[in-house]
Amino acid sequence: MGRERIYLFDTTLRDGAQTNGVDFTLSDKVVVAKMLDGLGIDYVEGGYPGANPTDTELFAEDRGMHTTFTAFGMTRRPGRSTSNDPGLATLLDAKADAVCFVAKSSDYQVRVALETTEEENLASIRDSVKAAKDKGREVLVDCEHFFDGYKANPEYALACAKAAYDSGARWVVLCDTNGGTLPHEVEEIVRAVTNVIPGDHLGIHAHNDTEQAVANSLAAVRAGARQIQGTLNGIGERCGNANLVSIIPTLKLKKEFSDRFDIHVSDDQLKALAAASRKLDDMLNRAPNRHAPYVGDSAFATKAGIHASAIMKDPATYEHVAPESVGNRRRVLVSDQGGRSNLLAELERIGMVVDRNDARIARLLEEVKEREALGYAYEGADASFELLARRVLGKVPDYFDVEQFDVNVEQRYNAIGKRVTVAMAVVKVKVDGETLISAGEGNGPVNALDVALRKDLGKYQKYIDGLKLTDYRVRILNAGTEAVTRVLIESEDERGESWTTVGVSPNIIDASFQALMDSIVFKLVRSGATA
Ligand SMILES: [Zn+2]
């Protein structure tokens, strides 16, 4: 028997755009759509033309992608004809390969939300599908509230699905709109629907309100559905949509699925998954979820010493798939629970060649343990760890010396009588025997210090011009008797490479300064700068 095809439908730009705090610009949408296209996603739903200017503009021109670029919209309004519905006209004029209609499939929703009759709703589905087909579009119908509707009135829910299918919709998508359906229910209901509509015309659209959107999507595939709708990183309103970043590797790497099904995502495209997940977070200015399955920083991280030494012998001992297959990597965490083997593994990973019996290894281990007791967290700050290791092993040049810095925060009335807080920093740096003084202004003391520090580093300036801070996190810890502040700074360079540094002190400016310094020195080491 031949392998069956599963189609992936991404709705990051439509349903994902409903997420609290997410607001895509037109250029964001184009970038995300092209990234999804590059990943091999079959359908990319760009938005709802006519609903807002961004989406209207997105569909105003042909975006030239391989994917089936899809516009979302409503079926014709009750009581109108398809030729007399401006919303439908806009949708049908959109430069899209496919149209995805949302239609009610629950008698309760038809009565209460749509305020029309069951028969008129069916007619609206039929007419809208035909109108889009006549325009030469591929048609999908999202059957909203399908599972809840089916539980209350299976005949009517099926009648809606069948109206879409019989009128020529390529896909009838069963939606768990409120997200409350459980995997065994999804499997049972989808299986029942396959008696009426062939599985290779059925899709699943799951929401994550019981944290089972991924499980529900896979349950639907087991029952016969052959299209999965979801979003990157599972973004979406409330608790989110089914997370394609988890679904794709599961379909590709888990035998139950990979033996039976093909998806359009190649092995090479799969390797770009972690970067794609990361890129979306960056664009939304969100800190990535370290514990995200497959792609998170911690997804292949091991802490306990005994696990780490086994992993070095054979990674399969504690890994369910190879991290490289999704573009992630193995991390062996340096921590007070680990020992020598962790440390050696981590040094090997960052490419530092050391003799296992080097006496300095024991010193480095001591140093790491002491610092972690003070509040440093090296597992979240690999760049600071690498610098510490290089320093103990004598491999960091003395690039420059900050002789003095001064930070000043002032609150006053500005020229238009508004109360403002301004921070200023002055930094005195010695580079090559020469003293350089720079001043910087910022919206806060750390920002001002950062600006001043990076303004003039003499001959090193060219290495740090492309450096920017992308995240700044502060935690107050109780280490011993007094509270200390831990600062984690994430930086990025002109090539998009990022790294994290840490600083710890009772004083937040000191802690930030350490992390800033580590970030700059790390960049100089990376760039191969010499003293
Ligand atoms: Zn949805």
Short mmCIF file of C-alpha atoms and ligand atoms in Angstrom, two decimals:
data_model
loop_
_atom_site.label_atom_id
_atom_site.label_comp_id
_atom_site.label_asym_id
_atom_site.label_seq_id
_atom_site.Cartn_x
_atom_site.Cartn_y
_atom_site.Cartn_z
CA MET A 1 0.00 0.00 0.00
CA GLY A 2 1.29 3.42 -0.96
CA ARG A 3 2.08 6.05 1.57
CA GLU A 4 -0.57 8.64 2.19
CA ARG A 5 -0.04 12.36 2.09
CA ILE A 6 -0.79 14.65 5.01
CA TYR A 7 -1.23 18.32 4.18
CA LEU A 8 -0.15 21.07 6.54
CA PHE A 9 -2.10 24.29 6.79
CA ASP A 10 -0.58 27.18 8.69
CA THR A 11 -2.78 29.89 10.18
CA THR A 12 -0.14 31.82 12.16
CA LEU A 13 -1.01 34.95 10.20
CA ARG A 14 -4.77 34.63 10.66
CA ASP A 15 -5.74 32.70 13.82
CA GLY A 16 -2.26 33.30 15.31
CA ALA A 17 -2.74 37.02 14.78
CA GLN A 18 -5.62 36.80 17.30
CA THR A 19 -3.08 36.25 20.10
CA ASN A 20 -3.00 38.86 22.85
CA GLY A 21 -0.17 41.27 22.17
CA VAL A 22 0.50 40.04 18.64
CA ASP A 23 0.25 42.65 15.92
CA PHE A 24 1.79 41.77 12.56
CA THR A 25 2.69 44.54 10.16
CA LEU A 26 2.39 43.96 6.43
CA SER A 27 6.12 43.33 6.10
CA ASP A 28 6.02 40.93 9.11
CA LYS A 29 3.30 38.99 7.34
CA VAL A 30 5.25 38.77 4.12
CA VAL A 31 8.38 37.62 5.98
CA VAL A 32 6.47 34.94 7.94
CA ALA A 33 4.61 33.74 4.85
CA LYS A 34 7.87 33.33 2.93
CA MET A 35 9.48 31.55 5.89
CA LEU A 36 6.54 29.10 6.02
CA ASP A 37 6.79 28.65 2.27
CA GLY A 38 10.48 27.86 2.70
CA LEU A 39 9.63 25.24 5.31
CA GLY A 40 7.45 23.38 2.82
CA ILE A 41 4.06 24.14 4.38
CA ASP A 42 1.29 23.26 1.90
CA TYR A 43 -1.13 26.06 2.77
CA VAL A 44 -0.37 29.45 4.29
CA GLU A 45 -3.39 31.41 5.42
CA GLY A 46 -2.39 35.06 5.22
CA GLY A 47 -5.38 36.74 6.80
CA TYR A 48 -8.85 38.09 6.27
CA PRO A 49 -8.96 40.50 3.31
CA GLY A 50 -11.48 43.25 3.89
CA ALA A 51 -11.33 42.91 7.68
CA ASN A 52 -8.41 45.32 8.11
CA PRO A 53 -6.09 47.37 5.87
CA THR A 54 -3.03 45.14 6.47
CA ASP A 55 -4.78 42.00 5.28
CA THR A 56 -6.43 43.78 2.37
CA GLU A 57 -3.02 45.02 1.24
CA LEU A 58 -1.42 41.61 1.75
CA PHE A 59 -3.84 40.13 -0.77
CA ALA A 60 -3.67 43.09 -3.16
CA GLU A 61 -0.78 41.52 -5.05
CA ASP A 62 0.43 38.08 -5.98
CA ARG A 63 3.08 37.13 -3.42
CA GLY A 64 4.72 34.58 -5.70
CA MET A 65 5.06 31.58 -3.39
CA HIS A 66 4.99 27.81 -3.91
CA THR A 67 2.53 27.33 -1.08
CA THR A 68 -1.21 27.55 -1.65
CA PHE A 69 -1.68 31.08 -0.36
CA THR A 70 -5.07 31.23 1.29
CA ALA A 71 -7.49 34.03 2.14
CA PHE A 72 -9.93 33.61 5.01
CA GLY A 73 -13.45 34.96 5.21
CA MET A 74 -17.10 34.41 5.97
CA THR A 75 -19.67 32.62 3.89
CA ARG A 76 -22.34 34.89 2.41
CA ARG A 77 -24.52 36.62 4.93
CA PRO A 78 -27.96 35.14 5.65
CA GLY A 79 -30.70 36.55 3.48
CA ARG A 80 -28.33 37.90 0.81
CA SER A 81 -27.26 36.50 -2.50
CA THR A 82 -23.60 35.86 -3.23
CA SER A 83 -23.63 38.65 -5.81
CA ASN A 84 -24.94 41.12 -3.26
CA ASP A 85 -22.47 40.63 -0.41
CA PRO A 86 -19.58 43.13 -0.35
CA GLY A 87 -17.57 41.06 2.20
CA LEU A 88 -17.72 38.00 -0.01
CA ALA A 89 -16.85 40.06 -3.08
CA THR A 90 -13.68 41.38 -1.43
CA LEU A 91 -12.70 37.85 -0.44
CA LEU A 92 -13.24 36.51 -3.93
CA ASP A 93 -11.21 39.36 -5.45
CA ALA A 94 -8.22 38.68 -3.19
CA LYS A 95 -5.04 37.52 -4.94
CA ALA A 96 -5.14 34.12 -3.31
CA ASP A 97 -4.87 30.55 -4.58
CA ALA A 98 -7.47 29.28 -2.13
CA VAL A 99 -10.32 30.61 -0.07
CA CYS A 100 -11.03 29.27 3.39
CA PHE A 101 -14.58 29.99 4.51
CA VAL A 102 -15.60 29.85 8.11
CA ALA A 103 -19.10 28.41 8.50
CA LYS A 104 -21.26 27.50 11.45
CA SER A 105 -21.87 23.80 11.92
CA SER A 106 -23.76 23.77 15.20
CA ASP A 107 -27.52 24.30 15.31
CA TYR A 108 -27.13 26.21 18.58
CA GLN A 109 -24.60 28.63 17.03
CA VAL A 110 -26.80 29.07 13.95
CA ARG A 111 -29.76 30.04 16.14
CA VAL A 112 -28.00 32.12 18.78
CA ALA A 113 -25.00 33.69 17.05
CA LEU A 114 -26.11 33.81 13.43
CA GLU A 115 -29.83 34.35 14.18
CA THR A 116 -30.95 32.50 11.11
CA THR A 117 -32.48 29.16 10.19
CA GLU A 118 -30.65 25.87 9.83
CA GLU A 119 -31.64 25.63 6.17
CA GLU A 120 -30.46 29.17 5.36
CA ASN A 121 -27.06 28.38 6.92
CA LEU A 122 -26.73 25.29 4.70
CA ALA A 123 -27.70 27.33 1.65
CA SER A 124 -25.11 29.95 2.56
CA ILE A 125 -22.39 27.26 2.71
CA ARG A 126 -23.41 25.80 -0.65
CA ASP A 127 -23.68 29.17 -2.40
CA SER A 128 -20.37 30.48 -1.05
CA VAL A 129 -18.41 27.36 -2.00
CA LYS A 130 -19.86 27.47 -5.51
CA ALA A 131 -19.12 31.19 -5.89
CA ALA A 132 -15.46 30.68 -4.96
CA LYS A 133 -15.16 27.62 -7.20
CA ASP A 134 -16.60 29.67 -10.07
CA LYS A 135 -13.81 32.19 -9.45
CA GLY A 136 -11.28 29.38 -9.93
CA ARG A 137 -10.24 29.16 -6.29
CA GLU A 138 -9.54 26.04 -4.32
CA VAL A 139 -12.05 26.02 -1.48
CA LEU A 140 -11.76 25.03 2.16
CA VAL A 141 -14.56 25.27 4.70
CA ASP A 142 -13.73 25.61 8.39
CA CYS A 143 -16.72 24.06 10.18
CA GLU A 144 -16.74 26.19 13.28
CA HIS A 145 -17.77 24.56 16.58
CA PHE A 146 -17.96 21.24 14.74
CA PHE A 147 -17.22 18.96 17.70
CA ASP A 148 -19.52 20.73 20.14
CA GLY A 149 -22.16 20.90 17.42
CA TYR A 150 -21.75 17.21 16.64
CA LYS A 151 -22.17 16.22 20.28
CA ALA A 152 -25.41 18.19 20.53
CA ASN A 153 -26.86 17.42 17.10
CA PRO A 154 -24.77 15.08 14.92
CA GLU A 155 -27.21 15.15 12.01
CA TYR A 156 -27.01 18.91 11.60
CA ALA A 157 -23.22 19.11 12.06
CA LEU A 158 -22.79 16.43 9.39
CA ALA A 159 -25.28 18.18 7.12
CA CYS A 160 -23.12 21.33 7.23
CA ALA A 161 -19.93 19.37 6.49
CA LYS A 162 -21.64 17.51 3.68
CA ALA A 163 -23.08 20.70 2.19
CA ALA A 164 -19.51 21.98 1.88
CA TYR A 165 -18.16 18.74 0.43
CA ASP A 166 -21.02 18.16 -2.00
CA SER A 167 -20.70 21.72 -3.33
CA GLY A 168 -17.07 21.06 -4.23
CA ALA A 169 -14.97 22.13 -1.26
CA ARG A 170 -11.53 20.48 -1.49
CA TRP A 171 -11.27 20.38 2.29
CA VAL A 172 -13.87 20.23 5.04
CA VAL A 173 -12.07 21.28 8.19
CA LEU A 174 -13.47 20.12 11.51
CA CYS A 175 -12.83 22.83 14.10
CA ASP A 176 -12.63 22.47 17.85
CA THR A 177 -13.28 26.18 18.14
CA ASN A 178 -13.63 26.32 21.93
CA GLY A 179 -10.78 23.87 22.41
CA GLY A 180 -12.51 21.68 24.97
CA THR A 181 -12.68 18.37 23.10
CA LEU A 182 -10.45 15.51 24.25
CA PRO A 183 -8.33 13.26 21.98
CA HIS A 184 -10.49 10.13 22.30
CA GLU A 185 -13.58 12.18 21.41
CA VAL A 186 -11.85 13.72 18.41
CA GLU A 187 -10.81 10.29 17.18
CA GLU A 188 -14.29 8.87 17.57
CA ILE A 189 -16.07 11.81 15.93
CA VAL A 190 -13.63 12.17 13.01
CA ARG A 191 -13.95 8.44 12.36
CA ALA A 192 -17.73 8.82 12.22
CA VAL A 193 -17.39 11.73 9.78
CA THR A 194 -15.22 9.61 7.44
CA ASN A 195 -18.31 7.48 6.80
CA VAL A 196 -19.84 10.50 5.10
CA ILE A 197 -16.82 12.40 3.73
CA PRO A 198 -13.57 10.70 2.64
CA GLY A 199 -10.69 11.29 5.08
CA ASP A 200 -8.47 12.77 2.38
CA HIS A 201 -10.93 15.66 2.25
CA LEU A 202 -11.04 16.21 6.01
CA GLY A 203 -8.94 18.59 8.06
CA ILE A 204 -8.57 19.23 11.78
CA HIS A 205 -8.34 22.66 13.42
CA ALA A 206 -7.64 22.24 17.13
CA HIS A 207 -7.29 24.77 19.92
CA ASN A 208 -5.20 24.20 22.99
CA ASP A 209 -7.60 24.90 25.85
CA THR A 210 -6.94 21.55 27.51
CA GLU A 211 -3.31 21.55 26.29
CA GLN A 212 -4.13 18.79 23.85
CA ALA A 213 -4.30 20.59 20.51
CA VAL A 214 -1.32 18.60 19.21
CA ALA A 215 -2.74 15.33 20.56
CA ASN A 216 -6.15 16.17 19.09
CA SER A 217 -4.60 16.85 15.67
CA LEU A 218 -2.76 13.51 15.72
CA ALA A 219 -5.91 11.72 16.93
CA ALA A 220 -7.76 13.14 13.93
CA VAL A 221 -5.05 11.81 11.61
CA ARG A 222 -5.35 8.36 13.22
CA ALA A 223 -9.07 8.52 12.51
CA GLY A 224 -8.54 9.43 8.86
CA ALA A 225 -8.20 13.23 8.53
CA ARG A 226 -5.44 14.27 6.15
CA GLN A 227 -5.04 17.98 6.74
CA ILE A 228 -3.76 19.56 9.93
CA GLN A 229 -4.20 23.23 10.68
CA GLY A 230 -1.97 24.92 13.21
CA THR A 231 0.39 27.79 13.93
CA LEU A 232 4.08 28.35 14.55
CA ASN A 233 4.87 27.98 18.25
CA GLY A 234 1.17 27.32 18.82
CA ILE A 235 0.29 31.00 18.96
CA GLY A 236 -3.40 31.82 18.88
CA GLU A 237 -6.12 33.34 20.99
CA ARG A 238 -6.64 32.14 24.57
CA CYS A 239 -4.38 29.10 25.02
CA GLY A 240 -3.34 28.98 21.37
CA ASN A 241 -3.72 26.70 18.36
CA ALA A 242 -2.17 23.33 17.57
CA ASN A 243 1.59 23.86 17.46
CA LEU A 244 2.96 22.94 14.03
CA VAL A 245 6.48 23.16 15.43
CA SER A 246 5.67 20.08 17.53
CA ILE A 247 3.46 18.37 14.96
CA ILE A 248 5.90 18.50 12.03
CA PRO A 249 8.78 16.62 13.72
CA THR A 250 6.33 14.13 15.22
CA LEU A 251 5.00 13.33 11.75
CA LYS A 252 8.52 13.13 10.32
CA LEU A 253 10.35 11.33 13.10
CA LYS A 254 7.86 9.06 14.87
CA LYS A 255 7.47 5.69 13.21
CA GLU A 256 3.73 5.43 13.66
CA PHE A 257 3.36 8.42 11.35
CA SER A 258 6.54 8.40 9.27
CA ASP A 259 5.97 4.80 8.12
CA ARG A 260 2.51 5.61 6.81
CA PHE A 261 2.56 9.24 5.77
CA ASP A 262 4.48 11.77 3.73
CA ILE A 263 4.47 15.49 4.34
CA HIS A 264 5.88 18.10 2.02
CA VAL A 265 8.55 19.13 4.56
CA SER A 266 11.91 17.60 3.58
CA ASP A 267 14.63 16.49 6.00
CA ASP A 268 16.57 19.66 5.21
CA GLN A 269 13.52 21.84 5.77
CA LEU A 270 12.97 20.07 9.10
CA LYS A 271 16.45 21.21 10.13
CA ALA A 272 15.33 24.81 9.70
CA LEU A 273 12.46 24.38 12.17
CA ALA A 274 14.25 25.56 15.33
CA ALA A 275 15.44 28.70 13.55
CA ALA A 276 11.94 29.41 12.23
CA SER A 277 10.44 29.06 15.70
CA ARG A 278 13.08 31.39 17.04
CA LYS A 279 12.60 33.92 14.29
CA LEU A 280 8.89 34.24 15.01
CA ASP A 281 9.60 34.84 18.71
CA ASP A 282 12.16 37.48 17.79
CA MET A 283 9.72 39.20 15.51
CA LEU A 284 7.07 39.23 18.25
CA ASN A 285 9.69 40.30 20.80
CA ARG A 286 8.91 37.30 22.96
CA ALA A 287 11.41 35.30 24.95
CA PRO A 288 11.50 31.80 23.40
CA ASN A 289 10.09 28.99 25.51
CA ARG A 290 13.18 27.15 26.73
CA HIS A 291 11.10 24.05 27.36
CA ALA A 292 9.40 23.94 23.97
CA PRO A 293 9.40 20.34 22.67
CA TYR A 294 11.98 19.65 19.93
CA VAL A 295 13.15 23.26 19.47
CA GLY A 296 13.54 24.75 22.98
CA ASP A 297 16.95 25.42 24.47
CA SER A 298 16.23 22.82 27.12
CA ALA A 299 14.68 20.21 24.81
CA PHE A 300 17.96 18.29 24.65
CA ALA A 301 19.64 19.59 27.78
CA THR A 302 20.83 17.25 30.48
CA LYS A 303 21.79 18.22 33.96
CA ALA A 304 22.46 15.27 36.22
CA GLY A 305 26.04 13.97 35.97
CA ILE A 306 25.10 10.35 35.43
CA HIS A 307 22.84 11.19 32.46
CA ALA A 308 25.47 13.44 30.96
CA SER A 309 28.17 10.79 31.05
CA ALA A 310 25.80 8.27 29.44
CA ILE A 311 24.86 10.80 26.75
CA MET A 312 28.50 11.27 25.86
CA LYS A 313 28.79 7.50 25.32
CA ASP A 314 25.64 7.26 23.23
CA PRO A 315 23.14 10.12 22.88
CA ALA A 316 20.27 7.67 22.35
CA THR A 317 20.47 6.81 26.04
CA TYR A 318 18.55 9.94 27.01
CA GLU A 319 17.26 11.47 23.75
CA HIS A 320 14.05 10.52 21.93
CA VAL A 321 15.23 11.95 18.60
CA ALA A 322 18.49 13.46 17.36
CA PRO A 323 18.51 17.19 18.20
CA GLU A 324 20.18 18.06 14.87
CA SER A 325 17.21 16.66 12.94
CA VAL A 326 15.14 19.71 13.93
CA GLY A 327 18.04 22.16 13.94
CA ASN A 328 18.48 22.05 17.70
CA ARG A 329 21.53 20.90 19.61
CA ARG A 330 22.47 18.87 22.61
CA ARG A 331 23.33 20.79 25.74
CA VAL A 332 25.05 19.38 28.72
CA LEU A 333 24.42 21.78 31.55
CA VAL A 334 27.14 22.87 33.82
CA SER A 335 25.70 22.87 37.26
CA ASP A 336 26.45 22.00 40.83
CA GLN A 337 24.66 18.69 40.32
CA GLY A 338 26.98 17.75 37.53
CA GLY A 339 30.59 16.89 37.68
CA ARG A 340 33.68 16.65 35.59
CA SER A 341 32.00 14.75 32.78
CA ASN A 342 29.43 17.54 32.30
CA LEU A 343 32.14 20.12 32.19
CA LEU A 344 34.28 18.20 29.71
CA ALA A 345 31.26 17.57 27.52
CA GLU A 346 30.36 21.24 27.50
CA LEU A 347 33.94 22.27 26.69
CA GLU A 348 33.97 19.82 23.81
CA ARG A 349 30.67 21.18 22.54
CA ILE A 350 31.92 24.76 22.44
CA GLY A 351 34.98 23.55 20.60
CA MET A 352 37.63 23.94 23.29
CA VAL A 353 40.29 21.30 23.02
CA VAL A 354 41.51 20.37 26.47
CA ASP A 355 43.52 17.57 27.93
CA ARG A 356 41.20 15.58 30.21
CA ASN A 357 43.90 15.50 32.86
CA ASP A 358 44.70 19.20 32.72
CA ALA A 359 44.86 20.42 36.33
CA ARG A 360 43.03 23.58 35.31
CA ILE A 361 39.87 21.55 34.68
CA ALA A 362 39.50 20.97 38.41
CA ARG A 363 40.03 24.69 39.01
CA LEU A 364 37.39 25.58 36.47
CA LEU A 365 34.93 23.17 38.07
CA GLU A 366 35.59 24.75 41.48
CA GLU A 367 35.14 28.21 40.02
CA VAL A 368 31.84 27.30 38.36
CA LYS A 369 30.51 25.78 41.59
CA GLU A 370 31.54 28.79 43.65
CA ARG A 371 29.96 31.20 41.23
CA GLU A 372 26.76 29.20 40.97
CA ALA A 373 26.52 29.33 44.75
CA LEU A 374 26.68 33.12 44.46
CA GLY A 375 23.76 33.13 42.04
CA TYR A 376 25.34 32.84 38.58
CA ALA A 377 23.37 30.59 36.27
CA TYR A 378 25.63 29.32 33.52
CA GLU A 379 23.14 26.94 32.01
CA GLY A 380 21.20 29.95 30.76
CA ALA A 381 24.31 31.94 29.85
CA ASP A 382 26.54 29.89 27.61
CA ALA A 383 28.63 32.87 26.48
CA SER A 384 29.58 33.75 30.07
CA PHE A 385 30.43 30.11 30.67
CA GLU A 386 32.65 30.00 27.62
CA LEU A 387 34.45 33.17 28.70
CA LEU A 388 34.96 31.84 32.20
CA ALA A 389 36.38 28.61 30.80
CA ARG A 390 38.64 30.46 28.39
CA ARG A 391 39.86 32.73 31.19
CA VAL A 392 40.71 29.86 33.52
CA LEU A 393 42.44 28.10 30.63
CA GLY A 394 44.32 31.32 29.79
CA LYS A 395 42.73 32.04 26.44
CA VAL A 396 41.12 35.48 26.73
CA PRO A 397 43.24 38.49 25.71
CA ASP A 398 43.10 41.65 27.82
CA TYR A 399 41.37 43.79 25.26
CA PHE A 400 40.51 46.84 27.28
CA ASP A 401 40.00 48.02 30.81
CA VAL A 402 37.04 50.03 32.09
CA GLU A 403 38.78 52.31 34.57
CA GLN A 404 35.68 54.06 35.78
CA PHE A 405 32.03 54.56 35.05
CA ASP A 406 29.42 56.89 36.36
CA VAL A 407 25.66 56.57 35.98
CA ASN A 408 23.27 59.35 36.77
CA VAL A 409 19.47 59.22 36.82
CA GLU A 410 17.54 62.44 36.83
CA GLN A 411 13.85 63.19 37.00
CA ARG A 412 12.72 66.65 35.95
CA TYR A 413 10.21 68.65 33.91
CA ASN A 414 11.06 68.96 30.24
CA ALA A 415 10.49 71.94 27.98
CA ILE A 416 6.79 71.20 27.55
CA GLY A 417 6.21 70.72 31.26
CA LYS A 418 6.07 66.93 31.23
CA ARG A 419 7.82 64.96 33.95
CA VAL A 420 10.59 62.81 32.43
CA THR A 421 13.28 60.51 33.74
CA VAL A 422 16.59 60.65 31.93
CA ALA A 423 19.64 58.49 32.54
CA MET A 424 23.18 59.40 31.58
CA ALA A 425 26.35 57.39 31.79
CA VAL A 426 30.02 58.29 31.38
CA VAL A 427 32.56 55.54 30.83
CA LYS A 428 36.36 55.80 30.95
CA VAL A 429 38.01 52.98 29.01
CA LYS A 430 41.68 52.27 28.51
CA VAL A 431 42.50 50.72 25.13
CA ASP A 432 46.13 50.22 24.05
CA GLY A 433 47.41 52.65 26.69
CA GLU A 434 45.01 55.33 25.52
CA THR A 435 42.14 56.56 27.70
CA LEU A 436 38.81 57.04 25.91
CA ILE A 437 35.85 58.77 27.52
CA SER A 438 32.34 58.28 26.20
CA ALA A 439 28.96 59.46 27.37
CA GLY A 440 25.59 57.94 26.63
CA GLU A 441 21.98 58.74 27.29
CA GLY A 442 19.22 56.20 27.72
CA ASN A 443 15.72 55.56 28.96
CA GLY A 444 17.24 53.85 31.99
CA PRO A 445 20.62 53.54 33.67
CA VAL A 446 21.54 50.20 32.08
CA ASN A 447 20.57 51.41 28.63
CA ALA A 448 22.69 54.56 29.13
CA LEU A 449 25.64 52.50 30.35
CA ASP A 450 25.33 50.19 27.37
CA VAL A 451 25.22 53.11 24.93
CA ALA A 452 28.30 54.74 26.52
CA LEU A 453 30.25 51.49 26.72
CA ARG A 454 29.74 50.64 23.08
CA LYS A 455 30.26 54.16 21.74
CA ASP A 456 34.04 54.10 21.45
CA LEU A 457 36.24 51.08 21.96
CA GLY A 458 39.03 52.40 19.76
CA LYS A 459 40.47 49.74 17.48
CA TYR A 460 37.83 47.22 18.62
CA GLN A 461 34.91 49.36 17.59
CA LYS A 462 34.60 47.70 14.19
CA TYR A 463 33.95 44.33 15.85
CA ILE A 464 31.04 45.56 17.95
CA ASP A 465 29.28 47.87 15.52
CA GLY A 466 26.72 45.20 14.63
CA LEU A 467 26.15 44.16 18.23
CA LYS A 468 22.75 44.76 19.78
CA LEU A 469 20.97 43.72 22.95
CA THR A 470 17.84 41.73 22.27
CA ASP A 471 16.69 40.76 25.74
CA TYR A 472 17.34 41.87 29.30
CA ARG A 473 16.04 39.89 32.24
CA VAL A 474 16.37 40.58 35.92
CA ARG A 475 15.77 38.28 38.86
CA ILE A 476 16.14 38.96 42.53
CA LEU A 477 17.60 35.94 44.33
CA ASN A 478 18.06 35.15 47.95
CA ALA A 479 21.60 33.90 48.16
CA GLY A 480 22.64 33.44 51.77
CA THR A 481 21.55 36.30 53.98
CA GLU A 482 21.10 39.12 51.47
CA ALA A 483 19.19 39.53 48.25
CA VAL A 484 21.27 39.64 45.08
CA THR A 485 20.30 40.55 41.55
CA ARG A 486 20.93 38.29 38.60
CA VAL A 487 20.90 39.88 35.18
CA LEU A 488 20.76 37.89 31.96
CA ILE A 489 21.46 39.74 28.73
CA GLU A 490 20.88 38.35 25.31
CA SER A 491 22.85 39.86 22.46
CA GLU A 492 22.84 39.40 18.73
CA ASP A 493 25.35 40.25 16.04
CA GLU A 494 25.02 41.36 12.43
CA ARG A 495 24.89 37.72 11.28
CA GLY A 496 21.92 36.96 13.54
CA GLU A 497 23.95 34.85 15.96
CA SER A 498 22.86 35.27 19.54
CA TRP A 499 24.35 34.55 22.93
CA THR A 500 23.50 35.09 26.57
CA THR A 501 25.64 36.50 29.36
CA VAL A 502 25.08 36.77 33.10
CA GLY A 503 26.04 39.13 35.91
CA VAL A 504 25.35 38.85 39.65
CA SER A 505 25.64 41.50 42.33
CA PRO A 506 23.67 43.04 45.20
CA ASN A 507 23.60 46.10 42.91
CA ILE A 508 21.59 45.89 39.68
CA ILE A 509 23.93 48.28 37.81
CA ASP A 510 26.97 46.18 38.74
CA ALA A 511 25.24 42.99 37.69
CA SER A 512 24.20 44.56 34.40
CA PHE A 513 27.69 45.91 33.83
CA GLN A 514 29.22 42.44 34.22
CA ALA A 515 26.77 40.95 31.75
CA LEU A 516 27.35 43.81 29.28
CA MET A 517 31.12 43.41 29.55
CA ASP A 518 30.90 39.67 29.00
CA SER A 519 28.76 40.24 25.95
CA ILE A 520 31.26 42.65 24.37
CA VAL A 521 34.31 40.54 25.23
CA PHE A 522 32.58 37.41 23.95
CA LYS A 523 31.91 39.15 20.66
CA LEU A 524 35.59 40.16 20.40
CA VAL A 525 36.71 36.57 21.09
CA ARG A 526 34.20 35.26 18.51
CA SER A 527 35.45 37.73 15.95
CA GLY A 528 39.04 36.64 16.52
CA ALA A 529 40.14 40.09 17.73
CA THR A 530 43.64 40.18 19.16
CA ALA A 531 44.90 42.38 21.98
ZN ZN B 1 -9.26 28.81 15.42
#
